[in-house]
mmCIF file of C-alpha atoms in Angstrom:
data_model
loop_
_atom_site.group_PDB
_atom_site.id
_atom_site.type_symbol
_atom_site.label_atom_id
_atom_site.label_comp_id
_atom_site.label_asym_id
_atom_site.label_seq_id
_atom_site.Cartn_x
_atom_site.Cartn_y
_atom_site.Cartn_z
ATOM 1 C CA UNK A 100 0.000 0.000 0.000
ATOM 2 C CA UNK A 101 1.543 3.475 -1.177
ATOM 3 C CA UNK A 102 2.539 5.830 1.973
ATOM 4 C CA UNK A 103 1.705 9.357 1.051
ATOM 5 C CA UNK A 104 4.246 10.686 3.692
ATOM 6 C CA UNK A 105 6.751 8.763 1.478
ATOM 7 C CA UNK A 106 5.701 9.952 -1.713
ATOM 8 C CA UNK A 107 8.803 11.628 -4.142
ATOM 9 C CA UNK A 108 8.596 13.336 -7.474
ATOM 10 C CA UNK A 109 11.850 12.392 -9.286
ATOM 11 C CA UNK A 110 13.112 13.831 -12.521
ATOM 12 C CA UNK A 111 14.057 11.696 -15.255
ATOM 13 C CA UNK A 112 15.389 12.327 -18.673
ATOM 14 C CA UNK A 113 16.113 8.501 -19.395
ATOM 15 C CA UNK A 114 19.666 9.465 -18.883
ATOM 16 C CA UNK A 115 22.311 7.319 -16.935
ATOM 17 C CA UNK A 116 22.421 9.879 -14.075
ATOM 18 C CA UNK A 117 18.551 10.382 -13.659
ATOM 19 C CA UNK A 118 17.922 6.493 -13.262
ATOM 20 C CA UNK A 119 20.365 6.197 -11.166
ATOM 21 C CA UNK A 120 18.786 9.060 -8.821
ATOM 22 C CA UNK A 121 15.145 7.140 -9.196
ATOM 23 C CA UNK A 122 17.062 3.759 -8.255
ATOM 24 C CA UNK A 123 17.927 5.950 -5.353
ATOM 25 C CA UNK A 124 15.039 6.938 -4.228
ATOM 26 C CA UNK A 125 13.168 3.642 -4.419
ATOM 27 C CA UNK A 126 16.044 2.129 -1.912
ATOM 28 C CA UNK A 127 15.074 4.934 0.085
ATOM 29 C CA UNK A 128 11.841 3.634 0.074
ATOM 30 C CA UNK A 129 9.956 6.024 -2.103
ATOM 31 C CA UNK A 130 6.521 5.676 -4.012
ATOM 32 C CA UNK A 131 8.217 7.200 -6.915
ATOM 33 C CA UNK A 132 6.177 9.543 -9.287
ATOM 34 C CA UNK A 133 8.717 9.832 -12.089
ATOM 35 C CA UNK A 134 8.229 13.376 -14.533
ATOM 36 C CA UNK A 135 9.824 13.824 -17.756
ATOM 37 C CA UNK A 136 9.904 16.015 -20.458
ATOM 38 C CA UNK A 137 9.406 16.616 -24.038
ATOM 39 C CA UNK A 138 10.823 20.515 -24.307
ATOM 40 C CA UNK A 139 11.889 20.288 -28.275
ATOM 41 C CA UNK A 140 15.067 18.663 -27.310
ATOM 42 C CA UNK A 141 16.874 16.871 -30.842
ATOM 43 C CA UNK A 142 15.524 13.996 -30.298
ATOM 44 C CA UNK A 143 12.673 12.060 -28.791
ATOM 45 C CA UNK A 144 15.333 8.462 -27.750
ATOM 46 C CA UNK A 145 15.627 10.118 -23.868
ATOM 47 C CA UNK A 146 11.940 10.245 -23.775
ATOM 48 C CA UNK A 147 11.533 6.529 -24.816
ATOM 49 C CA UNK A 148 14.516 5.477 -22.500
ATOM 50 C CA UNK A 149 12.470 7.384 -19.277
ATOM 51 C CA UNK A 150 9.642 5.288 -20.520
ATOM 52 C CA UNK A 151 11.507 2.235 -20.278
ATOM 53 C CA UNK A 152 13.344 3.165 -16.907
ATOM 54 C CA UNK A 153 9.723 4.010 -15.265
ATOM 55 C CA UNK A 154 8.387 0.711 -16.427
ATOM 56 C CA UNK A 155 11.068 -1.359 -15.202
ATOM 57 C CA UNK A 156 11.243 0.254 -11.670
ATOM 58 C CA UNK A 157 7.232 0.071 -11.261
ATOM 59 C CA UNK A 158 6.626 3.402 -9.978
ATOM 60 C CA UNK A 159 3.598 4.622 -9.472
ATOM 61 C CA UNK A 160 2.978 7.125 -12.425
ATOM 62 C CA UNK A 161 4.934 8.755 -14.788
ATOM 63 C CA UNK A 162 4.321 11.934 -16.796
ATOM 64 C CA UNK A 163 5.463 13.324 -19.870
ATOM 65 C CA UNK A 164 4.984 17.432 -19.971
ATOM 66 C CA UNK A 165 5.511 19.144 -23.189
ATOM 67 C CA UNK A 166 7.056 22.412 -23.118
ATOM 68 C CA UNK A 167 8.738 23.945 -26.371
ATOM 69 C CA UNK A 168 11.998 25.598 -25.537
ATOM 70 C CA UNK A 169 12.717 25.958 -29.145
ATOM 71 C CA UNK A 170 10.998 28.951 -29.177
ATOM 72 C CA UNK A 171 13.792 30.507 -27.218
ATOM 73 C CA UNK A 172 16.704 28.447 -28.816
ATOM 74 C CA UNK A 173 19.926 28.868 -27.820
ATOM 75 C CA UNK A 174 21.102 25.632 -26.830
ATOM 76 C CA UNK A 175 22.421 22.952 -29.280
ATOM 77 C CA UNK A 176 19.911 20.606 -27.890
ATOM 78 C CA UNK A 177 17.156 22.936 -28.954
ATOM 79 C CA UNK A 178 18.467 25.192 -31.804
ATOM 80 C CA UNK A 179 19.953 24.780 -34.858
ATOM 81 C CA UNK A 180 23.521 24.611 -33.362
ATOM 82 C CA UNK A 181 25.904 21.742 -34.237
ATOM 83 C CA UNK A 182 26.740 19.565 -31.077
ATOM 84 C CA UNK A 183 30.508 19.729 -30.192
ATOM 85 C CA UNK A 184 32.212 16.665 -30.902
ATOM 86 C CA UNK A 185 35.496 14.717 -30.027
ATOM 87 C CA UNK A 186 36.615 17.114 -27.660
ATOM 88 C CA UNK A 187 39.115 16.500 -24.487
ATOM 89 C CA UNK A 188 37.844 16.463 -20.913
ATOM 90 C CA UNK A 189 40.118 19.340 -20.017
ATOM 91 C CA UNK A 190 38.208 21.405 -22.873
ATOM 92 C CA UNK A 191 35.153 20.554 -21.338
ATOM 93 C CA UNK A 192 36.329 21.509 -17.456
ATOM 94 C CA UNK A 193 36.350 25.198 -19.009
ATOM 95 C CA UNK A 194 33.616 27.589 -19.700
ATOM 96 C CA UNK A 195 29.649 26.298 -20.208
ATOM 97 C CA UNK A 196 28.809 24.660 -23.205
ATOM 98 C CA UNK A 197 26.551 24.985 -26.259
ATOM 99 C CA UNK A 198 24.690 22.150 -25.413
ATOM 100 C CA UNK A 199 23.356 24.205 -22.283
ATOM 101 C CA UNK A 200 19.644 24.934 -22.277
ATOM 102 C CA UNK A 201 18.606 28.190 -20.300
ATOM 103 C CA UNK A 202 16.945 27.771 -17.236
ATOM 104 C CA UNK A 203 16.168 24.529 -18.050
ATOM 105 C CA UNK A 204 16.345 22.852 -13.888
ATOM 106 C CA UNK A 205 14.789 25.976 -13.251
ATOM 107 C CA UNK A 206 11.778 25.086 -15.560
ATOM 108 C CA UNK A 207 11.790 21.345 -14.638
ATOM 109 C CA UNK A 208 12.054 21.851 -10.651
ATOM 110 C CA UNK A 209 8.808 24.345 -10.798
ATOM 111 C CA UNK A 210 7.358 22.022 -13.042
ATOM 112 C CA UNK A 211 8.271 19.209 -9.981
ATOM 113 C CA UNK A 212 7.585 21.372 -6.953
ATOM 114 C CA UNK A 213 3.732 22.074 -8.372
ATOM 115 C CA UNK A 214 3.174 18.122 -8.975
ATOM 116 C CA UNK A 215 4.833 17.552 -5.607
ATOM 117 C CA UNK A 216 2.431 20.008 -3.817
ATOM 118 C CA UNK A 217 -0.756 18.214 -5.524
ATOM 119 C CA UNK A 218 0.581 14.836 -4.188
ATOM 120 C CA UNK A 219 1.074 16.126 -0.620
ATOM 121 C CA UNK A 220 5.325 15.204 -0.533
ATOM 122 C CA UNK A 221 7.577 17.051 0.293
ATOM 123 C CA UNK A 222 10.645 15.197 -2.052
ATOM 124 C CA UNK A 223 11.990 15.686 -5.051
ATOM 125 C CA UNK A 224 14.864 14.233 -6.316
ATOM 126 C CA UNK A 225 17.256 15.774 -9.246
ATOM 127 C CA UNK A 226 20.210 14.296 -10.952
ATOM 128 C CA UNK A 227 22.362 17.190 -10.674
ATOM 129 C CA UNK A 228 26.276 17.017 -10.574
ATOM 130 C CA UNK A 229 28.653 19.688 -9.993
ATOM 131 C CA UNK A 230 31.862 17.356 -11.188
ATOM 132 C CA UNK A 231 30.699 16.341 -14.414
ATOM 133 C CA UNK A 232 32.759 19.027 -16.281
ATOM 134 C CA UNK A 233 29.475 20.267 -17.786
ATOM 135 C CA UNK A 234 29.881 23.191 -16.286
ATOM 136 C CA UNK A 235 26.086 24.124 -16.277
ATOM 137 C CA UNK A 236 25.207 26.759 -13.910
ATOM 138 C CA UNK A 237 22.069 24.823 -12.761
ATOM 139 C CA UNK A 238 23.802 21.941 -11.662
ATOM 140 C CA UNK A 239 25.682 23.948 -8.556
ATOM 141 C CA UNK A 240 24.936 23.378 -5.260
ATOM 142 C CA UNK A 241 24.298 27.149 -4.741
ATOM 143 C CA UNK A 242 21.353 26.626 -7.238
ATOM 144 C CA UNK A 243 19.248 23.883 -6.082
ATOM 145 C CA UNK A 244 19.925 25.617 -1.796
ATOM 146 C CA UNK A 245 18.452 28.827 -3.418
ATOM 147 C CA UNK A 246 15.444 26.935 -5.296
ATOM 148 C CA UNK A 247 14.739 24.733 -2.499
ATOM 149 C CA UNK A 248 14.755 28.262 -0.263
ATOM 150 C CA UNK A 249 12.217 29.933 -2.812
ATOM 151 C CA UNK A 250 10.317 26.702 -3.623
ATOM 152 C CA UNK A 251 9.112 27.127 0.654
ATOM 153 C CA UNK A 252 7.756 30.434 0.039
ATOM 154 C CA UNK A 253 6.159 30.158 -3.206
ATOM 155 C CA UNK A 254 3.054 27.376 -2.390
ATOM 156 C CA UNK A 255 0.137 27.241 -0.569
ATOM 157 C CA UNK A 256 1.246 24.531 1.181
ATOM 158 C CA UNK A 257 4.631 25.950 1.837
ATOM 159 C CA UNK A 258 3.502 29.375 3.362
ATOM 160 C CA UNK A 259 0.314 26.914 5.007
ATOM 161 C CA UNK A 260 3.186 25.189 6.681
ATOM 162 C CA UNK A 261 1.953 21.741 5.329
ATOM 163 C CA UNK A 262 4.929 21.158 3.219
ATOM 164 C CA UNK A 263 8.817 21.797 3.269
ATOM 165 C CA UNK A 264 10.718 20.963 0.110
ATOM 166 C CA UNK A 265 13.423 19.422 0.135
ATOM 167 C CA UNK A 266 15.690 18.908 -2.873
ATOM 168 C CA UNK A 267 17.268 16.120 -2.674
ATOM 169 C CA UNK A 268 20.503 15.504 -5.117
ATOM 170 C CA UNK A 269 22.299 12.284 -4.005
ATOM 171 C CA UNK A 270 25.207 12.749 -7.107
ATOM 172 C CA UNK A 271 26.195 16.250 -7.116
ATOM 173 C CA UNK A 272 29.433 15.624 -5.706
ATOM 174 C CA UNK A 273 29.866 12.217 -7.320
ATOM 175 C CA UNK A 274 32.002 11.160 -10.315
ATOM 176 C CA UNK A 275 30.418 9.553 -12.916
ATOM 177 C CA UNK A 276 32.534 6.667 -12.329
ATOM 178 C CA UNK A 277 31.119 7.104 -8.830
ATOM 179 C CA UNK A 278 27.642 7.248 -10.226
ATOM 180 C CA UNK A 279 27.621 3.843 -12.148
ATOM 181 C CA UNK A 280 29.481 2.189 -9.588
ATOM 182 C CA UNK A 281 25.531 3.137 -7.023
ATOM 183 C CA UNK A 282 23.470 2.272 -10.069
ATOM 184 C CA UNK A 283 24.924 -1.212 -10.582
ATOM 185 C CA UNK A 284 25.049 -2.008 -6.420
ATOM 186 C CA UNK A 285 21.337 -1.202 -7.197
ATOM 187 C CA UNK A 286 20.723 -3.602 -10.106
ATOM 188 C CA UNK A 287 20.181 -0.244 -12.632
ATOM 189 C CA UNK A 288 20.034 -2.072 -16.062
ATOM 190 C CA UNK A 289 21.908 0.529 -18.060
ATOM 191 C CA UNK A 290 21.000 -0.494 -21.669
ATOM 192 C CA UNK A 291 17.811 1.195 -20.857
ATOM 193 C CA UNK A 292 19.207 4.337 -20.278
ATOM 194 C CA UNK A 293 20.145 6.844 -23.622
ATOM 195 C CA UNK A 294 22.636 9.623 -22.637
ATOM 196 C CA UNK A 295 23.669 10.850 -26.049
ATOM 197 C CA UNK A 296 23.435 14.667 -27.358
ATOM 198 C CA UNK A 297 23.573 13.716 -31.283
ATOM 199 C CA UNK A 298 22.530 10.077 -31.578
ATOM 200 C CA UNK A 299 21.497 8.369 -35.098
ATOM 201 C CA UNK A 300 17.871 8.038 -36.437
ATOM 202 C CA UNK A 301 17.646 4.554 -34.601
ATOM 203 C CA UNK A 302 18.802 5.740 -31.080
ATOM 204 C CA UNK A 303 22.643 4.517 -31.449
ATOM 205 C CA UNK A 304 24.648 7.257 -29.536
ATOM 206 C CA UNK A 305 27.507 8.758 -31.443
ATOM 207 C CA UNK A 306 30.047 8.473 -29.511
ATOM 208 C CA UNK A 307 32.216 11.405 -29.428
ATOM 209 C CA UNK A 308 29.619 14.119 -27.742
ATOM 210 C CA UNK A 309 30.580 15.395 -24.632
ATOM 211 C CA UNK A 310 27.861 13.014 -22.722
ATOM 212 C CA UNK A 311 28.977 10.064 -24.859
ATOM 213 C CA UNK A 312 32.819 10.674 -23.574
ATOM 214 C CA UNK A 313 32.139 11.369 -20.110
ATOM 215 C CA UNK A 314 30.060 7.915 -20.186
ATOM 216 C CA UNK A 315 32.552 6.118 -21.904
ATOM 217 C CA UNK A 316 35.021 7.381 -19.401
ATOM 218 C CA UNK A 317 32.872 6.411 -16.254
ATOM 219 C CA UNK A 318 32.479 2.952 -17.585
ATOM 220 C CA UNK A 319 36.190 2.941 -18.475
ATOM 221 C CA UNK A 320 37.605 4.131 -14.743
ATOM 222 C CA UNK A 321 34.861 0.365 -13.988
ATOM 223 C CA UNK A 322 36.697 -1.787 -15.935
ATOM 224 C CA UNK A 323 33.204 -2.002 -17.881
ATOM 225 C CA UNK A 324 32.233 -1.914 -20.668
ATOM 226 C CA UNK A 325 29.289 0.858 -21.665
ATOM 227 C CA UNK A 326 26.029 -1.678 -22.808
ATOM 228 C CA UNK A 327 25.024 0.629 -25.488
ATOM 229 C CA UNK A 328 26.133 -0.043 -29.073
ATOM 230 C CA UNK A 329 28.177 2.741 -30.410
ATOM 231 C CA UNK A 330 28.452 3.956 -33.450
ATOM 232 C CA UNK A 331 32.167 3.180 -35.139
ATOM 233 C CA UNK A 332 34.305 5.949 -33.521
ATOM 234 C CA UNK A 333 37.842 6.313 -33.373
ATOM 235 C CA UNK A 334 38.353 8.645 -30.620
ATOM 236 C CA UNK A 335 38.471 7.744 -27.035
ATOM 237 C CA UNK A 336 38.122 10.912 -24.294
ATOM 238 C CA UNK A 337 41.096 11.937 -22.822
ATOM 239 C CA UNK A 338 42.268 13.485 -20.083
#
């Protein structure tokens, strides 16, 4: 029978760090109401991954919102911007990338915080990380203690005192080696998962964007092998 007092609203892409964040919070003993989102990103394969990731953990519902973030552009996930390729991890320790979206944890965690005050629970769980050389200014810790701070004052239930957010992000300050090495003590299956920027028409990640390296590389620092089928690709990340 579900508890409500241990209800959680997780976000998940269908990426390798997301799942591992929902396989997280269902050891944590969670009724998990997983949220994902079509916002006009490349491609649809991370939507169809979440799908499979919510099946295969059972949890209670999961939603797909569509937003359209194209109509602000500026990313290379939602614009017509080419997605870096091939490049070193110390290239991508410096500066924030194309493949940034504005505000877009600041969308999604507004998005969560209004589902989670419907469902009376006072959880939600992010796959943030602040040492994934991404770079992205949402990903800090700074960000999600200022959210969290705002999220208290801007609900009924908050400013009711029937509900105190908490943001909880169990990888921030995890490697991504880190990071697969929870998911697999957890039994994630990670062929589910699709983490690519660029992949092909049929889902196959290409290999040499930055989310394709830093996976490789996690795997890699496992002595593992990734699951997912690359496409042929010659260069390796390096540090």
């Amino acid at each position: 029978m579900e508890n409500k007092s241990k209800r959680a609203v997780v976000l998940l892409s269908g990426g390798l760090d997301s799942t591992t964040v929902l396989a997280i919070a269902k050891r944590d003993g969670y009724d998990v109401y997983a949220l994902s989102f079509s916002y006009g990103q490349r491609h649809s394969w991370e939507l169809e991954a979440a799908e499979h990731v919510a099946l295969s953990f059972g949890v209670v519902q999961h939603r797909i919102i569509t937003i359209d973030l194209r109509a602000f552009g500026g990313s290379a996930l939602t614009d017509k911007i080419g997605v870096p390729k091939g490049r070193a991890i110390d290239e991508m320790s410096h500066g924030i990338p194309i493949t940034y979206v504005p505000a877009r944890n600041t969308i999604f965690l507004s998005f969560a915080l209004a589902w989670a005050e419907v469902l009376g629970c006072s959880d939600v769980f992010i796959g943030v990380n602040a040492l994934d050389y991404s770079g992205y200014p949402d990903c800090r810790p700074e960000f999600i203690a200022a959210f969290e701070a705002m999220a208290n004052l801007a609900t009924k239930a908050g400013v009711e005192d029937r509900q105190r957010l908490k943001i909880h992000t169990p990888l921030i300050a995890l490697s991504k080696a880190e990071i697969i090495q929870t998911g697999i003590a957890l039994g994630v299956d990670y062929r589910l998962t699709s983490s690519c920027y660029d992949p092909s028409a049929t889902g196959q990640p290409c290999g040499q964007c930055d989310s394709c390296l830093l996976r490789r590389k996690g795997f890699c620092e496992n002595g593992m092998t990734d699951p997912l089928e690359y496409q042929d690709v010659t260069h390796e990340a390096s540090a």
